[in-house]
Short mmCIF file of C-alpha atoms in Angstrom, two decimals:
data_model
loop_
_atom_site.label_atom_id
_atom_site.label_comp_id
_atom_site.label_asym_id
_atom_site.label_seq_id
_atom_site.Cartn_x
_atom_site.Cartn_y
_atom_site.Cartn_z
CA MET L 1 26.30 7.86 24.39
CA LEU L 2 22.40 9.47 24.55
CA LEU L 3 22.09 12.59 26.25
CA ASP L 4 17.65 14.02 26.82
CA PRO L 5 17.84 18.23 26.74
CA TYR L 6 18.20 17.84 30.24
CA LYS L 7 21.60 15.98 30.87
CA ARG L 8 20.46 12.81 31.87
CA LYS L 9 21.57 9.87 30.33
CA ILE L 10 19.25 7.38 28.59
CA ASN L 11 20.26 3.92 27.95
CA TYR L 12 16.80 2.32 28.64
CA LEU L 13 14.20 1.61 26.21
CA ARG L 14 10.61 -0.44 27.20
CA ILE L 15 9.45 -2.14 24.42
CA SER L 16 5.04 -2.78 24.38
CA VAL L 17 5.09 -5.90 22.35
CA THR L 18 1.69 -6.52 22.34
CA ASP L 19 -1.78 -4.91 23.96
CA ARG L 20 -3.77 -7.58 24.51
CA CYS L 21 -4.01 -9.19 27.53
CA ASN L 22 -5.06 -12.22 29.43
CA LEU L 23 -6.12 -10.37 32.61
CA ARG L 24 -8.61 -8.01 32.94
CA CYS L 25 -7.34 -5.94 36.46
CA ARG L 26 -9.79 -3.12 37.16
CA TYR L 27 -7.32 -0.11 37.44
CA CYS L 28 -6.41 -0.72 33.83
CA MET L 29 -9.12 -1.57 31.87
CA PRO L 30 -12.87 -2.27 32.07
CA GLU L 31 -14.49 -5.87 31.82
CA GLU L 32 -14.85 -6.17 28.70
CA GLY L 33 -11.98 -5.05 26.90
CA ILE L 34 -10.52 -1.95 25.13
CA PRO L 35 -10.56 -1.38 21.55
CA LEU L 36 -7.61 -2.96 20.68
CA ILE L 37 -4.54 -2.09 17.98
CA SER L 38 -5.25 -3.97 14.38
CA HIS L 39 -2.42 -6.74 14.06
CA GLY L 40 -0.67 -5.20 10.05
CA GLU L 41 -0.50 -2.39 12.97
CA VAL L 42 1.89 -4.13 15.49
CA LEU L 43 5.21 -3.96 14.82
CA THR L 44 6.12 -6.87 13.36
CA TYR L 45 9.25 -8.74 15.32
CA GLU L 46 11.52 -7.60 12.38
CA GLU L 47 10.77 -4.29 12.71
CA ILE L 48 11.21 -4.16 16.82
CA LEU L 49 14.80 -5.45 16.06
CA ARG L 50 15.37 -3.25 13.66
CA ILE L 51 15.12 -0.36 15.97
CA VAL L 52 16.65 -1.69 18.95
CA ARG L 53 20.09 -1.89 16.52
CA VAL L 54 20.10 1.44 15.63
CA PHE L 55 18.82 2.63 19.10
CA ALA L 56 21.63 0.18 21.04
CA ALA L 57 24.70 1.67 18.42
CA GLU L 58 23.52 4.80 19.83
CA GLY L 59 23.74 4.04 23.19
CA ILE L 60 20.86 1.90 24.65
CA SER L 61 21.94 -1.01 26.83
CA LYS L 62 19.26 -1.82 28.60
CA ILE L 63 16.13 -3.64 27.27
CA ARG L 64 12.45 -4.74 28.78
CA LEU L 65 10.01 -6.42 27.16
CA THR L 66 6.23 -5.58 28.04
CA GLY L 67 2.40 -5.50 27.07
CA GLY L 68 -0.17 -6.12 27.30
CA GLU L 69 1.27 -9.53 28.38
CA PRO L 70 4.83 -10.44 26.00
CA LEU L 71 4.38 -14.41 26.96
CA ILE L 72 1.08 -14.15 24.80
CA ARG L 73 2.71 -12.84 21.81
CA LYS L 74 3.83 -15.64 19.13
CA GLY L 75 6.77 -16.44 18.94
CA ILE L 76 8.40 -15.08 21.64
CA VAL L 77 11.39 -16.89 22.78
CA ASP L 78 12.44 -16.99 19.58
CA PHE L 79 12.17 -12.84 19.31
CA ILE L 80 14.23 -13.05 22.53
CA SER L 81 16.51 -15.49 21.73
CA ARG L 82 17.36 -13.07 18.17
CA LEU L 83 17.51 -9.68 20.87
CA SER L 84 19.69 -11.56 23.03
CA GLN L 85 22.55 -11.58 20.54
CA ILE L 86 22.50 -7.40 19.94
CA LYS L 87 26.19 -7.36 21.44
CA GLU L 88 25.28 -3.66 22.56
CA VAL L 89 22.18 -5.00 25.04
CA LYS L 90 23.64 -5.64 28.25
CA ASP L 91 20.55 -5.88 30.07
CA LEU L 92 17.51 -7.49 28.76
CA SER L 93 14.40 -8.24 30.90
CA LEU L 94 10.49 -9.13 31.01
CA THR L 95 7.51 -7.87 32.88
CA THR L 96 4.60 -10.63 32.82
CA ASN L 97 1.36 -11.48 34.74
CA GLY L 98 3.19 -15.23 35.45
CA ILE L 99 -0.54 -16.88 33.54
CA LEU L 100 1.93 -18.87 31.53
CA LEU L 101 5.67 -18.10 32.93
CA LYS L 102 5.17 -21.57 34.26
CA GLU L 103 5.28 -23.08 30.80
CA LEU L 104 7.92 -20.47 29.77
CA ALA L 105 10.04 -20.11 32.27
CA ARG L 106 13.06 -22.34 31.10
CA ASP L 107 12.50 -21.35 27.60
CA LEU L 108 13.14 -18.07 28.51
CA ARG L 109 15.68 -18.68 30.72
CA GLN L 110 17.96 -20.38 27.78
CA ALA L 111 16.80 -17.97 25.39
CA GLY L 112 18.80 -15.19 26.89
CA LEU L 113 16.44 -13.57 29.08
CA ASN L 114 18.30 -11.90 31.96
CA ARG L 115 15.39 -10.91 34.80
CA ILE L 116 12.15 -10.79 35.01
CA ASN L 117 8.65 -8.69 36.91
CA ILE L 118 5.84 -10.14 37.47
CA SER L 119 2.83 -8.48 38.25
CA LEU L 120 0.81 -9.49 41.76
CA ASP L 121 -1.52 -7.46 43.97
CA SER L 122 -2.63 -9.91 46.37
CA LEU L 123 -1.53 -12.98 47.42
CA ARG L 124 -5.31 -14.85 48.21
CA LYS L 125 -7.30 -16.49 45.40
CA ASP L 126 -10.59 -14.40 46.16
CA ARG L 127 -8.73 -11.67 46.34
CA PHE L 128 -6.56 -12.36 43.13
CA PHE L 129 -9.89 -12.56 41.37
CA GLN L 130 -11.95 -9.31 42.32
CA ILE L 131 -8.59 -7.59 41.12
CA THR L 132 -8.05 -8.90 37.93
CA ARG L 133 -11.02 -10.83 37.17
CA LYS L 134 -9.34 -13.88 36.32
CA ASP L 135 -9.21 -17.26 38.41
CA ASP L 136 -5.75 -17.68 37.58
CA PHE L 137 -3.69 -17.45 40.85
CA GLU L 138 -2.48 -20.75 41.52
CA ARG L 139 -0.68 -20.35 37.93
CA VAL L 140 0.57 -17.49 38.61
CA TRP L 141 2.27 -18.56 41.40
CA SER L 142 3.52 -21.78 39.66
CA GLY L 143 5.76 -19.26 37.72
CA ILE L 144 6.93 -17.47 39.91
CA GLU L 145 8.33 -20.67 41.15
CA ALA L 146 9.48 -21.81 38.24
CA ALA L 147 11.39 -18.77 37.49
CA LEU L 148 12.83 -19.55 40.45
CA GLU L 149 13.54 -23.15 39.70
CA VAL L 150 15.42 -22.25 36.62
CA GLY L 151 17.58 -19.19 37.59
CA LEU L 152 15.72 -16.24 36.43
CA SER L 153 17.19 -13.69 38.91
CA PRO L 154 16.24 -11.71 40.81
CA ILE L 155 12.83 -11.83 40.47
CA LYS L 156 10.83 -8.87 41.09
CA ILE L 157 7.27 -8.52 42.10
CA ASN L 158 5.46 -5.57 41.71
CA MET L 159 2.46 -4.95 43.98
CA VAL L 160 -0.14 -1.87 43.60
CA ALA L 161 -0.57 -0.68 46.80
CA ILE L 162 -4.15 0.29 46.86
CA LYS L 163 -6.03 1.75 50.20
CA GLY L 164 -8.74 -0.32 50.84
CA LEU L 165 -8.75 -3.08 48.14
CA ASN L 166 -5.21 -4.37 49.38
CA ASP L 167 -3.52 -2.59 51.31
CA ASP L 168 -3.87 -4.94 54.65
CA GLU L 169 -1.19 -7.28 52.37
CA ILE L 170 1.05 -5.12 52.60
CA GLU L 171 2.85 -6.71 55.21
CA SER L 172 2.18 -10.16 53.88
CA PHE L 173 3.98 -9.46 50.74
CA ALA L 174 7.24 -8.06 52.53
CA ARG L 175 6.89 -11.67 54.76
CA LEU L 176 7.48 -13.13 51.16
CA THR L 177 11.42 -11.81 51.17
CA LEU L 178 12.08 -13.23 54.76
CA HIS L 179 12.08 -17.65 53.06
CA LEU L 180 12.30 -16.73 49.35
CA PRO L 181 15.16 -14.76 47.13
CA LEU L 182 12.41 -12.56 45.94
CA THR L 183 12.66 -8.32 45.43
CA VAL L 184 9.22 -7.28 46.24
CA ARG L 185 8.56 -3.99 44.45
CA TYR L 186 5.77 -1.45 46.78
CA ILE L 187 4.38 1.01 43.40
CA GLU L 188 1.71 3.52 44.29
CA TYR L 189 -1.52 3.74 42.56
CA MET L 190 -0.74 6.02 39.82
CA PRO L 191 -3.29 7.79 37.53
CA SER L 192 -3.25 5.85 33.81
CA GLY L 193 -5.42 3.32 32.03
CA ASN L 194 -9.31 2.73 31.11
CA GLY L 195 -10.34 0.70 33.96
CA GLU L 196 -11.55 1.44 37.26
CA SER L 197 -11.26 6.02 37.71
CA TRP L 198 -8.19 6.63 39.70
CA LYS L 199 -9.39 8.75 42.92
CA GLU L 200 -6.46 10.19 45.32
CA THR L 201 -8.21 8.65 47.92
CA ASP L 202 -7.23 5.36 46.70
CA LEU L 203 -3.36 6.24 46.80
CA LEU L 204 -1.12 4.81 49.97
CA THR L 205 1.98 6.47 49.47
CA ILE L 206 5.00 4.94 49.83
CA PRO L 207 6.00 6.04 52.95
CA GLN L 208 2.51 4.90 54.79
CA ILE L 209 3.96 1.76 53.09
CA ASN L 210 7.09 2.12 54.63
CA GLN L 211 5.70 3.24 58.03
CA ARG L 212 3.70 0.14 58.34
CA LEU L 213 6.84 -2.02 57.38
CA GLU L 214 9.05 -1.79 59.87
CA LYS L 215 6.83 -2.25 62.50
CA LEU L 216 8.84 -5.97 61.48
CA GLY L 217 11.61 -4.98 61.77
CA PRO L 218 14.12 -1.85 60.41
CA LEU L 219 14.30 -1.84 57.08
CA ILE L 220 18.49 -1.72 56.06
CA PRO L 221 19.14 0.52 52.73
CA VAL L 222 20.88 -1.57 49.48
CA PRO L 223 22.97 0.22 47.63
CA SER L 224 21.86 0.62 44.06
CA ASP L 225 23.57 -0.47 41.07
CA HIS L 226 23.37 0.73 37.82
CA TRP L 227 20.04 -1.39 36.17
CA ASP L 228 17.49 -0.35 39.32
CA GLY L 229 16.02 2.48 37.52
CA PRO L 230 13.37 4.56 40.00
CA ALA L 231 12.71 2.04 42.80
CA LYS L 232 13.92 1.82 46.26
CA ARG L 233 15.95 -0.73 47.75
CA PHE L 234 16.02 -2.23 51.47
CA TRP L 235 16.54 -5.26 53.34
CA ILE L 236 15.10 -6.49 56.55
CA ASN L 237 17.71 -8.47 58.45
CA GLY L 238 17.91 -11.77 58.06
CA ALA L 239 15.59 -11.81 54.83
CA LEU L 240 16.38 -14.07 51.44
CA GLY L 241 15.06 -11.00 49.60
CA GLU L 242 14.61 -7.51 49.34
CA ILE L 243 11.58 -4.72 49.14
CA GLY L 244 11.58 -1.56 46.49
CA PHE L 245 9.41 1.05 47.04
CA ILE L 246 8.77 3.24 43.75
CA GLY L 247 6.87 6.61 44.42
CA ALA L 248 5.72 7.67 41.59
CA VAL L 249 3.22 10.04 42.23
CA SER L 250 4.32 11.23 46.11
CA SER L 251 7.96 11.55 45.29
CA HIS L 252 8.76 11.53 41.22
CA PHE L 253 12.12 10.31 39.90
CA CYS L 254 11.77 12.40 37.10
CA SER L 255 15.37 13.93 37.38
CA ASP L 256 17.15 10.59 36.84
CA CYS L 257 14.87 8.78 34.51
CA ASN L 258 16.36 7.62 31.77
CA ARG L 259 14.18 5.38 29.49
CA LEU L 260 11.94 5.71 26.07
CA ARG L 261 9.39 3.94 25.84
CA LEU L 262 8.00 2.11 22.27
CA THR L 263 4.74 1.56 21.85
CA SER L 264 3.25 -1.73 19.99
CA ASP L 265 2.36 0.10 17.07
CA GLY L 266 5.36 2.51 16.63
CA LYS L 267 5.72 5.40 18.78
CA ILE L 268 8.37 6.65 20.73
CA ARG L 269 7.16 7.59 24.38
CA THR L 270 9.32 9.95 26.15
CA CYS L 271 7.45 9.43 29.07
CA LEU L 272 5.17 7.69 31.01
CA PHE L 273 1.97 10.26 31.62
CA SER L 274 2.35 12.66 28.44
CA ASP L 275 0.23 11.62 25.35
CA GLU L 276 3.44 13.14 23.16
CA GLU L 277 4.67 10.55 20.96
CA ILE L 278 7.24 10.42 17.82
CA ASP L 279 6.41 7.85 15.16
CA VAL L 280 9.10 5.19 13.56
CA LYS L 281 6.37 2.36 12.27
CA GLU L 282 6.14 4.87 9.70
CA ILE L 283 9.98 4.85 8.94
CA LEU L 284 9.74 1.44 8.71
CA ARG L 285 7.40 1.27 6.11
CA LYS L 286 7.81 3.38 3.84
CA GLY L 287 10.97 3.24 3.19
CA GLY L 288 13.40 4.80 5.56
CA SER L 289 16.78 4.74 6.02
CA ASP L 290 18.21 3.51 9.59
CA CYS L 291 19.83 7.86 9.63
CA ASP L 292 16.01 8.53 9.45
CA LEU L 293 15.27 5.93 12.41
CA ARG L 294 17.83 7.34 14.20
CA ASP L 295 17.39 11.00 13.17
CA ARG L 296 13.38 10.39 14.81
CA LEU L 297 14.90 9.08 18.39
CA LEU L 298 17.22 11.66 18.52
CA ALA L 299 14.04 13.87 18.19
CA ALA L 300 12.17 12.03 20.92
CA LEU L 301 14.92 12.51 23.60
CA LYS L 302 15.26 16.52 22.55
CA ALA L 303 10.96 16.24 23.62
CA LYS L 304 11.34 14.67 26.66
CA PRO L 305 10.07 17.08 29.33
CA GLU L 306 11.65 17.65 32.65
CA LYS L 307 8.90 16.43 34.43
CA HIS L 308 5.82 14.37 34.92
CA HIS L 309 3.00 16.81 36.11
CA ILE L 310 0.62 14.17 38.20
CA ASP L 311 0.18 16.23 40.85
CA SER L 312 -0.66 19.25 39.30
CA CYS L 313 -4.46 20.89 38.90
CA GLN L 314 -3.22 21.33 35.27
CA PHE L 315 -2.83 17.16 35.00
CA LYS L 316 -4.79 15.00 32.13
CA LYS L 317 -4.92 11.09 31.92
CA CYS L 318 -3.08 9.57 29.07
CA GLN L 319 -5.70 9.11 26.24
CA ARG L 320 -3.68 6.18 25.22
CA ASN L 321 -4.33 2.45 27.63
CA MET L 322 -1.81 1.64 29.71
CA SER L 323 -1.80 -2.54 28.02
CA ALA L 324 -0.76 -0.12 24.52
CA ILE L 325 2.24 1.46 26.04
CA GLY L 326 3.68 -0.91 28.38
CA GLY L 327 3.86 0.38 32.13
#
């Protein structure tokens, strides 16, 4: 079992397999993109597998693949198949923007992927284009339908709610759960990325969202399970799906944090909102042993902070773009 200095059990590793993305979401990056990590600096699949094997032997049992956009990396399906064969890994999931999901959903399921999260901030084609700068809403929705068809369940839709941009769609997203077995998760707009500047006035808090959704009917709490992470889950009576809330700004979940992050260029990050990193790629490429990798893991655990400081006047936005961290 892996415990950090605050006695939190760490069993979850989020892995960014690429910093590249086929969208340009306004809150994430500028229209022209960002400087990319060179291919030679990105961890190979073999290197990631070695890291996972060592970390899993110490207590990591949950893996989530992120990006950038993970489905654009060549060989991702075969990589997932190999990851799924590591016996200590009990839950293997992926976060995607859904553009390539229609073509890959069945292969991903057959490769051993358990669950999928899809980032989608609007159900309107015109607004989807406004937010992402790409005209791909139909492809994303087709990807969601394909994931439902092949049984990649539960399917979670992550909506970043931003005041004045898409907050008029909050109720529309909730209504999806009435007739589809989807979990819609509302995520507070966080100060990260190299996109348009974060302003507190753009923040729509979870209590504000909750208040609006109660107009659709009482939100009935759903008992959490051990894979839930920070989301608080609810259900509207008679719905096929669920609703979740992630309040990283207004009500941080640091006391229950169970995760580390591995960047695409081989750094362990102990907190989404901290720039402190532990280099593991150096060990891999200088002939280090598995024991050396284990020592870096333990060093990362010791460096894990008690909480983030978004609400502090000393808070500084992370230097890395979210697409390189993996969210």
